[in-house]
Amino acid sequence: QVQVVESGGGLVQPGGSLRLSCAASGSPLGYYTIGWFRQAPGKEREGVSRITFGGSTSYGDSVKGRFTISRDNAKNTVYLQMNSLKPEDTAVYYCAASPRALVGSSWYDFRQYDYWGQGTQVTVSS
């Protein structure tokens, strides 16, 4: 069973950048599809990005071209590089792991993920 812990959140001005990390323990991350989700107050949890066992990536429409997901299997860590941040990106960001391949749009369904971190707050404000 894998445990995941997010880090890297904080306060950033619009147009700025942050890099979130999702560090795993208990099992190699390479066995899992890893997803990033976010949830703003009063809103539903939203899929941001995912990376598969083989390194294939997907992004939500609102972050395409601005966010990049990557993994370092040697460090057992997945990263989310967030550039050109906007106030509407403000949310708690969660890392999640799924033992399933999650092909097509199934990655967007948070119910497909079994293991979740505690979340890290990202605030984009001037």
mmCIF file of C-alpha atoms in Angstrom:
data_model
loop_
_atom_site.group_PDB
_atom_site.id
_atom_site.type_symbol
_atom_site.label_atom_id
_atom_site.label_comp_id
_atom_site.label_asym_id
_atom_site.label_seq_id
_atom_site.Cartn_x
_atom_site.Cartn_y
_atom_site.Cartn_z
ATOM 1 C CA GLN A 1 0.000 0.000 0.000
ATOM 2 C CA VAL A 2 1.351 3.405 -0.964
ATOM 3 C CA GLN A 3 1.267 6.598 1.077
ATOM 4 C CA VAL A 4 1.566 9.965 -0.658
ATOM 5 C CA VAL A 5 2.450 13.359 0.778
ATOM 6 C CA GLU A 6 2.153 16.676 -1.057
ATOM 7 C CA SER A 7 4.376 19.695 -0.571
ATOM 8 C CA GLY A 8 5.289 22.914 -2.327
ATOM 9 C CA GLY A 9 2.146 24.964 -1.969
ATOM 10 C CA GLY A 10 2.127 28.597 -0.934
ATOM 11 C CA LEU A 11 1.185 32.143 -1.846
ATOM 12 C CA VAL A 12 2.185 33.409 -5.289
ATOM 13 C CA GLN A 13 1.293 36.448 -7.367
ATOM 14 C CA PRO A 14 -0.692 36.106 -10.605
ATOM 15 C CA GLY A 15 1.612 35.093 -13.423
ATOM 16 C CA GLY A 16 3.983 33.366 -11.041
ATOM 17 C CA SER A 17 5.024 29.731 -10.731
ATOM 18 C CA LEU A 18 5.048 26.959 -8.163
ATOM 19 C CA ARG A 19 6.176 23.357 -8.228
ATOM 20 C CA LEU A 20 4.228 20.842 -6.195
ATOM 21 C CA SER A 21 5.726 17.526 -5.150
ATOM 22 C CA CYS A 22 4.018 14.241 -4.382
ATOM 23 C CA ALA A 23 6.378 11.955 -2.473
ATOM 24 C CA ALA A 24 5.480 8.303 -2.061
ATOM 25 C CA SER A 25 6.424 5.701 0.507
ATOM 26 C CA GLY A 26 5.484 2.088 1.060
ATOM 27 C CA SER A 27 5.482 1.162 -2.616
ATOM 28 C CA PRO A 28 7.116 2.332 -5.856
ATOM 29 C CA LEU A 29 5.142 5.085 -7.568
ATOM 30 C CA GLY A 30 5.794 3.360 -10.863
ATOM 31 C CA TYR A 31 3.078 0.818 -9.999
ATOM 32 C CA TYR A 32 0.393 3.521 -9.940
ATOM 33 C CA THR A 33 -1.382 6.100 -12.007
ATOM 34 C CA ILE A 34 -0.826 9.363 -10.157
ATOM 35 C CA GLY A 35 -3.336 12.167 -10.362
ATOM 36 C CA TRP A 36 -3.403 15.737 -9.164
ATOM 37 C CA PHE A 37 -6.760 17.163 -8.110
ATOM 38 C CA ARG A 38 -7.773 20.465 -6.625
ATOM 39 C CA GLN A 39 -10.715 21.753 -4.642
ATOM 40 C CA ALA A 40 -11.634 25.360 -4.044
ATOM 41 C CA PRO A 41 -14.102 26.395 -1.317
ATOM 42 C CA GLY A 42 -17.656 25.678 -2.374
ATOM 43 C CA LYS A 43 -16.589 23.844 -5.518
ATOM 44 C CA GLU A 44 -16.321 20.208 -6.530
ATOM 45 C CA ARG A 45 -13.014 18.383 -6.643
ATOM 46 C CA GLU A 46 -11.480 18.910 -10.090
ATOM 47 C CA GLY A 47 -9.008 16.761 -11.987
ATOM 48 C CA VAL A 48 -5.886 18.741 -12.864
ATOM 49 C CA SER A 49 -3.504 16.209 -14.365
ATOM 50 C CA ARG A 50 -2.391 12.593 -14.332
ATOM 51 C CA ILE A 51 0.584 10.496 -15.298
ATOM 52 C CA THR A 52 0.442 6.767 -16.005
ATOM 53 C CA PHE A 53 2.818 3.900 -15.246
ATOM 54 C CA GLY A 54 4.373 4.438 -18.662
ATOM 55 C CA GLY A 55 4.616 8.203 -18.425
ATOM 56 C CA SER A 56 1.592 9.225 -20.507
ATOM 57 C CA THR A 57 0.091 12.494 -19.340
ATOM 58 C CA SER A 58 -3.299 14.200 -19.400
ATOM 59 C CA TYR A 59 -4.462 17.645 -18.319
ATOM 60 C CA GLY A 60 -7.682 19.366 -17.476
ATOM 61 C CA ASP A 61 -8.772 21.992 -19.988
ATOM 62 C CA SER A 62 -8.279 24.843 -17.528
ATOM 63 C CA VAL A 63 -4.564 24.086 -17.037
ATOM 64 C CA LYS A 64 -3.433 22.873 -20.475
ATOM 65 C CA GLY A 65 -0.359 24.716 -21.663
ATOM 66 C CA ARG A 66 0.396 26.074 -18.182
ATOM 67 C CA PHE A 67 0.915 23.000 -15.976
ATOM 68 C CA THR A 68 3.302 20.096 -16.529
ATOM 69 C CA ILE A 69 3.283 16.790 -14.683
ATOM 70 C CA SER A 70 6.387 14.620 -14.440
ATOM 71 C CA ARG A 71 7.737 11.763 -12.381
ATOM 72 C CA ASP A 72 11.142 10.810 -11.013
ATOM 73 C CA ASN A 73 10.997 7.112 -10.236
ATOM 74 C CA ALA A 74 14.422 7.183 -8.585
ATOM 75 C CA LYS A 75 13.103 9.689 -6.053
ATOM 76 C CA ASN A 76 9.655 8.069 -5.956
ATOM 77 C CA THR A 77 8.156 11.497 -6.545
ATOM 78 C CA VAL A 78 5.716 13.091 -8.978
ATOM 79 C CA TYR A 79 5.871 16.808 -9.681
ATOM 80 C CA LEU A 80 3.358 19.361 -10.899
ATOM 81 C CA GLN A 81 5.016 22.425 -12.381
ATOM 82 C CA MET A 82 2.504 25.270 -12.438
ATOM 83 C CA ASN A 83 3.279 28.344 -14.544
ATOM 84 C CA SER A 84 1.290 31.458 -15.440
ATOM 85 C CA LEU A 85 -0.811 31.009 -12.339
ATOM 86 C CA LYS A 86 -4.184 32.730 -12.127
ATOM 87 C CA PRO A 87 -6.354 33.623 -9.131
ATOM 88 C CA GLU A 88 -8.794 30.915 -10.218
ATOM 89 C CA ASP A 89 -6.053 28.327 -9.630
ATOM 90 C CA THR A 90 -6.404 28.982 -5.907
ATOM 91 C CA ALA A 91 -7.364 25.720 -4.198
ATOM 92 C CA VAL A 92 -6.160 22.869 -2.054
ATOM 93 C CA TYR A 93 -4.188 20.544 -4.328
ATOM 94 C CA TYR A 94 -4.244 16.811 -3.700
ATOM 95 C CA CYS A 95 -2.083 14.005 -4.982
ATOM 96 C CA ALA A 96 -3.745 10.613 -5.444
ATOM 97 C CA ALA A 97 -2.661 7.144 -6.517
ATOM 98 C CA SER A 98 -4.606 4.505 -8.387
ATOM 99 C CA PRO A 99 -3.527 0.924 -9.159
ATOM 100 C CA ARG A 100 -5.645 1.087 -12.349
ATOM 101 C CA ALA A 101 -4.483 2.118 -15.801
ATOM 102 C CA LEU A 102 -7.255 4.749 -16.108
ATOM 103 C CA VAL A 103 -7.448 5.053 -19.867
ATOM 104 C CA GLY A 104 -9.326 7.807 -21.640
ATOM 105 C CA SER A 105 -11.210 10.281 -19.480
ATOM 106 C CA SER A 106 -11.539 7.900 -16.485
ATOM 107 C CA TRP A 107 -8.540 9.602 -14.893
ATOM 108 C CA TYR A 108 -10.749 12.626 -14.183
ATOM 109 C CA ASP A 109 -12.988 10.662 -11.802
ATOM 110 C CA PHE A 110 -11.605 11.073 -8.291
ATOM 111 C CA ARG A 111 -13.412 7.861 -7.236
ATOM 112 C CA GLN A 112 -10.888 5.866 -9.299
ATOM 113 C CA TYR A 113 -8.099 6.746 -6.865
ATOM 114 C CA ASP A 114 -7.566 4.759 -3.690
ATOM 115 C CA TYR A 115 -4.801 6.633 -1.889
ATOM 116 C CA TRP A 116 -4.821 10.349 -1.132
ATOM 117 C CA GLY A 117 -2.512 12.849 0.466
ATOM 118 C CA GLN A 118 -3.567 15.518 2.947
ATOM 119 C CA GLY A 119 -3.411 18.339 0.395
ATOM 120 C CA THR A 120 -1.368 21.500 0.029
ATOM 121 C CA GLN A 121 -2.817 25.004 -0.242
ATOM 122 C CA VAL A 122 -2.069 27.101 -3.311
ATOM 123 C CA THR A 123 -3.145 30.740 -3.188
ATOM 124 C CA VAL A 124 -2.732 33.022 -6.194
ATOM 125 C CA SER A 125 -3.239 36.624 -5.186
ATOM 126 C CA SER A 126 -1.649 40.031 -5.511
#
